[in-house]
Coordinates of C-alpha atoms in Angstrom, one line a residue:
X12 CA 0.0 0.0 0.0
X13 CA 3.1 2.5 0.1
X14 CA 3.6 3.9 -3.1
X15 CA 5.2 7.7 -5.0
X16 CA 8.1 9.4 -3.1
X17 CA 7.5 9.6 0.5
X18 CA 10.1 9.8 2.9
X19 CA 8.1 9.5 6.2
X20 CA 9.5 8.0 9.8
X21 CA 6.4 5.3 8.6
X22 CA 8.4 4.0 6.1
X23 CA 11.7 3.9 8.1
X24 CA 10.9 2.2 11.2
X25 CA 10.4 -1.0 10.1
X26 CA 13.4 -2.9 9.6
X27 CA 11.9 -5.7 7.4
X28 CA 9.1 -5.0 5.0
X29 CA 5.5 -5.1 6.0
X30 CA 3.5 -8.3 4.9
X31 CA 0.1 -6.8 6.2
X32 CA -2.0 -4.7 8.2
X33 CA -1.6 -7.0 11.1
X34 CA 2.0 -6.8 11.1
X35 CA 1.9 -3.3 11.2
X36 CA -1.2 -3.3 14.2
X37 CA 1.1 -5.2 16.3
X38 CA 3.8 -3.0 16.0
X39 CA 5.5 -0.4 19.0
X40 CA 5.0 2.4 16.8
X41 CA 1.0 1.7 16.0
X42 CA 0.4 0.7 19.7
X43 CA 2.4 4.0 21.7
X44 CA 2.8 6.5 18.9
X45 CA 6.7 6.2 19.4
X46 CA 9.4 3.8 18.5
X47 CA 13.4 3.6 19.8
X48 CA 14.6 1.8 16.3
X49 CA 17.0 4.4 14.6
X50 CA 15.4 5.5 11.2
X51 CA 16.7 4.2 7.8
X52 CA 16.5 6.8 5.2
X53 CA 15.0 5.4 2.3
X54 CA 13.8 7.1 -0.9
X55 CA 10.6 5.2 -2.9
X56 CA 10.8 5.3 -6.8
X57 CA 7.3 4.5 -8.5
X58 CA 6.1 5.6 -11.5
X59 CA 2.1 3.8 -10.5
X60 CA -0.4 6.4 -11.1
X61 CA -2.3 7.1 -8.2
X62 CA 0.8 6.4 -5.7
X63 CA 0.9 9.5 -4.1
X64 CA -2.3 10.0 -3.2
X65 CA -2.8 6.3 -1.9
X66 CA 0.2 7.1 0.2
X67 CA -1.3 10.3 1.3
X68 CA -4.4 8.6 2.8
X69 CA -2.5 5.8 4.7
X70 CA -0.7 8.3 6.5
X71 CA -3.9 9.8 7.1
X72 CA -5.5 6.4 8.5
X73 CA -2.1 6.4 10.4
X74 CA -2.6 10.4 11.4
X75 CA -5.8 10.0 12.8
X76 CA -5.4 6.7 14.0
X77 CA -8.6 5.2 12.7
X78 CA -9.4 1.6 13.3
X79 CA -8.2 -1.6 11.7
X80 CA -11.2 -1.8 10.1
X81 CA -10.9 1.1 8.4
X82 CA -7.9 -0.3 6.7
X83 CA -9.7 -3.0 6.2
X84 CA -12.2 -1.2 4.4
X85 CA -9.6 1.5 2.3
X86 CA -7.6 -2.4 1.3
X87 CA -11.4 -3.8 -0.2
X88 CA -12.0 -0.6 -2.1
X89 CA -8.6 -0.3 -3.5
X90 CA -8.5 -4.1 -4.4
X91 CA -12.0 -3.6 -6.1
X92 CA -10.7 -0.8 -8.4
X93 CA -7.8 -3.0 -8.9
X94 CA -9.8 -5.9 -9.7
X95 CA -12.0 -3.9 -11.8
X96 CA -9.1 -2.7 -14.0
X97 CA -7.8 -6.1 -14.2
X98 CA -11.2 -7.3 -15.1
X99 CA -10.9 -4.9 -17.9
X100 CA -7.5 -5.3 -18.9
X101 CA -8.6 -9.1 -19.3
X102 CA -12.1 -7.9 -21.8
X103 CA -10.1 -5.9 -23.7
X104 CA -7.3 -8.3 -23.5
X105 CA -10.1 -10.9 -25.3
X106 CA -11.2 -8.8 -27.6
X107 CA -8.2 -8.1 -29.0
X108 CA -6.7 -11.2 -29.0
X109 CA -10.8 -12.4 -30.9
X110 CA -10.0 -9.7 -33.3
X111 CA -6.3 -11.1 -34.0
X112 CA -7.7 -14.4 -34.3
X113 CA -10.7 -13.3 -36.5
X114 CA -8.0 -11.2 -38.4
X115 CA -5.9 -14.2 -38.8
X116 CA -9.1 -16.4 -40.0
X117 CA -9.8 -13.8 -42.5
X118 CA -6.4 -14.1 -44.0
X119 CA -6.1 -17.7 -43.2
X120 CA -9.2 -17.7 -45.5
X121 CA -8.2 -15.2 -48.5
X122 CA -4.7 -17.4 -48.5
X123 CA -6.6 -20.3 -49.2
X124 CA -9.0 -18.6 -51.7
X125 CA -6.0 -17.7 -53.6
X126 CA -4.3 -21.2 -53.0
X127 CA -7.4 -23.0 -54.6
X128 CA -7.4 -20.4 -57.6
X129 CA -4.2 -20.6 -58.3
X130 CA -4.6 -24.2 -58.3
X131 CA -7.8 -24.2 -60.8
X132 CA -5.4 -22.3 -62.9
X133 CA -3.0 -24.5 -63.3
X134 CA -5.4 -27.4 -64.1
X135 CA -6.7 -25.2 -66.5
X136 CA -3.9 -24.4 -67.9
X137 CA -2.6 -28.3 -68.2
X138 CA -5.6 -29.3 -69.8
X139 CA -5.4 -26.3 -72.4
X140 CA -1.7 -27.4 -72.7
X141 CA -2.8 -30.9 -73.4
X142 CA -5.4 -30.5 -75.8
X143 CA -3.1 -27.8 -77.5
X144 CA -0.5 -30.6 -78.0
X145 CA -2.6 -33.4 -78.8
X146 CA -4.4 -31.0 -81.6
X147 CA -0.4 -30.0 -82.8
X148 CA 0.1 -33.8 -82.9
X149 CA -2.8 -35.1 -85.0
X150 CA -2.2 -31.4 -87.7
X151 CA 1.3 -33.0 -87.5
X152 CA 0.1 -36.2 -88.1
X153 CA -2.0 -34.6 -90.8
X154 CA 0.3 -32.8 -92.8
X155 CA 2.6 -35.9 -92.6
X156 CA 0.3 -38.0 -94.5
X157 CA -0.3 -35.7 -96.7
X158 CA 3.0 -35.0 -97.4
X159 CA 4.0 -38.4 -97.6
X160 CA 1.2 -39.1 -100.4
X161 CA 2.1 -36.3 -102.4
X162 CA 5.6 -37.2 -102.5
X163 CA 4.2 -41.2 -103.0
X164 CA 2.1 -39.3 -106.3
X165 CA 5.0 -37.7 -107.7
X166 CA 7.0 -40.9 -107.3
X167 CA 4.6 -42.7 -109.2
X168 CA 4.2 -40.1 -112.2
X169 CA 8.4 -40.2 -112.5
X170 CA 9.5 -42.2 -115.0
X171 CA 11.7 -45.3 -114.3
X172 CA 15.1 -44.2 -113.4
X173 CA 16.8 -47.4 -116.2
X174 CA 13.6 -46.8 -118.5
X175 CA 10.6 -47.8 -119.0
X176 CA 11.1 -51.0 -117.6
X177 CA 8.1 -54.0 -117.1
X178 CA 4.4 -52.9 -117.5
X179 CA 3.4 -51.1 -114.7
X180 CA 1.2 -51.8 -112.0
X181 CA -2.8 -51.9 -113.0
X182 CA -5.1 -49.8 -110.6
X183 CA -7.4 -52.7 -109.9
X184 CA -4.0 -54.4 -108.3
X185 CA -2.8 -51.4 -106.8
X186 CA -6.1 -50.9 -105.2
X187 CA -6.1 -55.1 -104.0
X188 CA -3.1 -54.5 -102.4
X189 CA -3.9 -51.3 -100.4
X190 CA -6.9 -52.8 -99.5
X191 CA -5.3 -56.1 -98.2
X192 CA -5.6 -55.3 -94.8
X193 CA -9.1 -54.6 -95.0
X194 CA -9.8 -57.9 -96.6
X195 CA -7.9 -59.9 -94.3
X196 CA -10.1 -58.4 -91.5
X197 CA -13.2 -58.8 -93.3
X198 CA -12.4 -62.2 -93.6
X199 CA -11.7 -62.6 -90.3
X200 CA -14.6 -61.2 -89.1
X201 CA -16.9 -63.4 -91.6
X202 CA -14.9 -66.5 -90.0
X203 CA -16.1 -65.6 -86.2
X204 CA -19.8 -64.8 -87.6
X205 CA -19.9 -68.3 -89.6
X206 CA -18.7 -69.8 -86.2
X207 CA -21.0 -68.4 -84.3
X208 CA -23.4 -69.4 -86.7
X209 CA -22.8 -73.1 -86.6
X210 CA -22.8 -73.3 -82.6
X211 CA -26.3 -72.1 -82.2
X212 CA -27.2 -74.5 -85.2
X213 CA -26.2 -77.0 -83.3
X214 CA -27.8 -75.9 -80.4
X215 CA -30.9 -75.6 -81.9
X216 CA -30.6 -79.4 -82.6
X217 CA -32.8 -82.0 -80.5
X218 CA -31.4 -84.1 -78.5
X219 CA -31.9 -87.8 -80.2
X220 CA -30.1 -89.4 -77.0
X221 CA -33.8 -88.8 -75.0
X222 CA -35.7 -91.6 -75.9
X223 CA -37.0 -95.2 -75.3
X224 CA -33.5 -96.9 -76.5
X225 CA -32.0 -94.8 -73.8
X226 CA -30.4 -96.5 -70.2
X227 CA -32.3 -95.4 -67.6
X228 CA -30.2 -92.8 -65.4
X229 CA -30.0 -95.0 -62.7
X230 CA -28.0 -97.9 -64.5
X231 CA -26.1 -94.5 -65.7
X232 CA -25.4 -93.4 -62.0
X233 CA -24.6 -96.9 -61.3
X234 CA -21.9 -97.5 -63.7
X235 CA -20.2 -94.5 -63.0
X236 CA -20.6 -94.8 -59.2
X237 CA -18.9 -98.4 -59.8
X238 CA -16.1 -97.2 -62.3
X239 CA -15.5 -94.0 -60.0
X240 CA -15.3 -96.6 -56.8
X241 CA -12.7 -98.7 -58.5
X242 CA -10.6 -95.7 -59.7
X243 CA -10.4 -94.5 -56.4
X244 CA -9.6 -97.9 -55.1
X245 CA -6.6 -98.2 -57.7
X246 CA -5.5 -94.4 -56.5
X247 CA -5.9 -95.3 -53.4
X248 CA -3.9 -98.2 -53.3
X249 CA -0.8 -96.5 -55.6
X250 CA -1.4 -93.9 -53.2
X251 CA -0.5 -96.5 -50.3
X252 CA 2.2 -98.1 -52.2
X253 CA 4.0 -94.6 -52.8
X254 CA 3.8 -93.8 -49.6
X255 CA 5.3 -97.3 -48.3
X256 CA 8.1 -96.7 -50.5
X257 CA 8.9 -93.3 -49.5
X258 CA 8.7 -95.0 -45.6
X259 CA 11.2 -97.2 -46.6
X260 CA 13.4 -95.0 -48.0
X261 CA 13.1 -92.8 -45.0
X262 CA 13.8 -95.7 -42.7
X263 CA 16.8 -96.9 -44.8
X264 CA 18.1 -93.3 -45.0
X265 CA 17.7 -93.0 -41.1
X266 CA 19.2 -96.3 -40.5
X267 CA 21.9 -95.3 -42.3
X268 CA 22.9 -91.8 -40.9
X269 CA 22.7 -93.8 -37.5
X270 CA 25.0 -96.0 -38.5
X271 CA 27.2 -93.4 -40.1
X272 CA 26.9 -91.7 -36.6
X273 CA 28.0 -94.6 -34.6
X274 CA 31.0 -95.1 -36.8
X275 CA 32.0 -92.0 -36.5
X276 CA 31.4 -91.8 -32.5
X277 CA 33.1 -95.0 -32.2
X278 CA 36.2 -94.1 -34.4
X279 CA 36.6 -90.3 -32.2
X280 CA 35.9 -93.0 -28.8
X281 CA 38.9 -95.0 -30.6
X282 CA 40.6 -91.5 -31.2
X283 CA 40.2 -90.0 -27.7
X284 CA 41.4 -93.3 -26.3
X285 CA 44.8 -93.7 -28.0
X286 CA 45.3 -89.8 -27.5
X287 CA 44.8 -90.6 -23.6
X288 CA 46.9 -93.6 -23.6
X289 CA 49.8 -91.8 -25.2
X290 CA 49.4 -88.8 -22.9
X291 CA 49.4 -91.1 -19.9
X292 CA 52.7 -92.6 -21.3
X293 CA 54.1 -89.7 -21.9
X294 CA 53.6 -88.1 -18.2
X295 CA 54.4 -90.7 -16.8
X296 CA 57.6 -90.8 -18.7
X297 CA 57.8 -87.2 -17.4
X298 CA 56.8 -88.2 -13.6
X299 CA 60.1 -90.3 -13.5
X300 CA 62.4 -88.1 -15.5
X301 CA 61.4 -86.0 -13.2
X302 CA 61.8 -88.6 -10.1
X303 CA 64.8 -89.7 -11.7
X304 CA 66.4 -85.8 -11.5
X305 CA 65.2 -85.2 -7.9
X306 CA 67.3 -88.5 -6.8
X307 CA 70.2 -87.5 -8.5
X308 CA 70.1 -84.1 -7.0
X309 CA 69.6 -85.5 -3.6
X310 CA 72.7 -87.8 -4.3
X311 CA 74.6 -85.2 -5.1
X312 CA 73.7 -82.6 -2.0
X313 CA 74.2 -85.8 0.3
X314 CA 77.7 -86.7 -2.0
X315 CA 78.9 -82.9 -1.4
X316 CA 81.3 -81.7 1.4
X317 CA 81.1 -79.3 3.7
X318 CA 80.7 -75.0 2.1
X319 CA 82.4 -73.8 5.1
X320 CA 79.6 -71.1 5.2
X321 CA 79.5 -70.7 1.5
X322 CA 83.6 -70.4 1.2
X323 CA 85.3 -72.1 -1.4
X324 CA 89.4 -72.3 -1.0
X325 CA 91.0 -71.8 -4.5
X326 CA 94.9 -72.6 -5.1
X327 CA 97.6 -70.0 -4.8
X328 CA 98.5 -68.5 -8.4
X329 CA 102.4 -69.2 -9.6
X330 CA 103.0 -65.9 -8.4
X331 CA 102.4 -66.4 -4.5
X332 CA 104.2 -69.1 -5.1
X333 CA 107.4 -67.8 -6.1
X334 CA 106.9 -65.2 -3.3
X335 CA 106.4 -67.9 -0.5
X336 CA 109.4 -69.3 -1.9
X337 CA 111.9 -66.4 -2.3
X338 CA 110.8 -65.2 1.4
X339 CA 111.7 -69.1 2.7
X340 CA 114.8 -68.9 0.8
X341 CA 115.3 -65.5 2.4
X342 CA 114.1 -66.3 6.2
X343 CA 117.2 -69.3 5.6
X344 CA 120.2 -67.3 4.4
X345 CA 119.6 -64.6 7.9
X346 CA 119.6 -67.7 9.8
X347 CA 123.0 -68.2 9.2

């Protein structure tokens, strides 16, 4: 509720802000009009309309030390304009965000207007190009024949490049055999219609198997029932036969990859076997090497004299020698 520039002992007596009223009403300085905190200097910065003169009637409230209530009452009424603004704010708010959003529809809209005409257009303008070109390709087609009988004419009314030649071609021929094709279908189709012809003659035919000479359809039924019986039979017994021989085959087969197997698991038994008795030979071939050295070394520890503490006496070079010798030699002659 403190707001604008005011630089009142209300502001700087509380050391920590103010949460609410009731913090303030239980204060020393609402209570006895005095307070013994020193006063903090502070300067407020707001740029709220209004500020000052909200400010201006706390310290009245404060002045003339109205009740709690009444604070109560100022808070509600100030809270309601608030809330009114706010509830403002938020319409216009709406509105203008509807009137974006209508704004945007509109275009949304007029984009896809111009998206669909643009898209008629093109058809359009495919199918014009396509009946364009297919009318360019038939004048073509046109002027091709045309040009290719004129030049067929004048190729006819030229003389024979190496004379005269043989007697030309009669028109009745010529006209034959440009209307060979033609023929040939005719013909064709006269072959089909003749067909056709003949079926539903014969169709139209009585039947001359309906009479009195004629098995009765049960003797019919009968026969067929009895040759369609033993057929089966025969099938069914090839069927039986084919299928004992491919059992036999199978069992053979079978019969003969066990065997296979067992020869081969017997010959890698026979395999592993000798492969164990040879390395059983050959450790224990090692086991007494091995026995054999250990003996030998304890034979020769035993066989050794004593180190003397690990000193070995070596002999005297030639040189000591002489020395010894010359110093006996020596000790000898002073004796004398």
């Amino acid at each position: 509720f403190l707001g604008g520039r005011l630089d009142l002992a209300l502001v700087a007596t509380f050391p920590n802000a103010i949460s609410s009223f009731e913090d303030f009403s239980a204060t020393k300085l609402f209570q006895s009009g005095r307070n013994e905190v020193p006063l903090r200097h502070r300067t407020w910065q707001a740029s709220v309309p209004g500020a000052e003169e909200r400010a201006l009637e706390v310290h009245k409230l404060l002045s003339e030390k109205r009740s709690y209530s009444e604070h109560l009452k100022r808070i509600d009424q100030r809270a309601e304009e608030l809330r009114s603004m706010d509830q403002q704010f938020a319409r216009e708010h709406r509105a203008g965000l509807q009137e974006m959003k209508q704004r945007f529809d509109e275009q949304s809209q007029e984009n896809r207007r111009a998206l669909q005409q643009s898209i008629r257009e093109f058809n359009h303008q495919q199918n014009e190009a396509k009946v364009a070109r297919a009318a360019k390709f038939q004048q073509e087609r046109g002027d091709y024949k045309e040009r290719r009988m004129e030049m067929e004419n004048r190729v006819r009314s030229m003389p024979m490049i190496n004379g005269e030649g043989g007697p030309r071609e009669s028109q009745e021929r010529t006209r034959a055999r440009e209307n060979l094709g033609q023929d040939f279908s005719n013909v064709h189709a006269q072959y089909y219609q003749d067909l056709h012809e003949v079926k539903d003659k014969l169709n139209s035919r009585p039947n001359l198997t309906i009479g009195s000479k004629r098995r009765s359809q049960d003797d019919i039924l009968a026969e067929r029932r009895a040759q369609g019986l033993a057929h089966l039979g025969k099938t069914t017994r090839e069927y039986c036969q084919e299928l004992e021989g491919h059992y036999d085959k199978h069992h053979q087969r079978i019969q003969n990859i066990r065997q296979s197997h067992q020869e081969h698991f017997q010959a890698h038994l026979d395999h592993r076997m000798a492969a164990m008795d040879a390395f059983n030979a050959k450790l224990s071939s090692q086991k007494q090497l091995i026995r054999d050295e250990l003996q030998a070394r304890e034979e020769r520890v035993n066989a050794r004299g004593k180190s003397y503490g690990g000193y070995v006496p070596k002999a005297k070079s030639d040189r000591r020698l002489q020395l010894e010798a010359a110093e006996a030699e020596l000790n000898v002659t002073m004796a004398r």
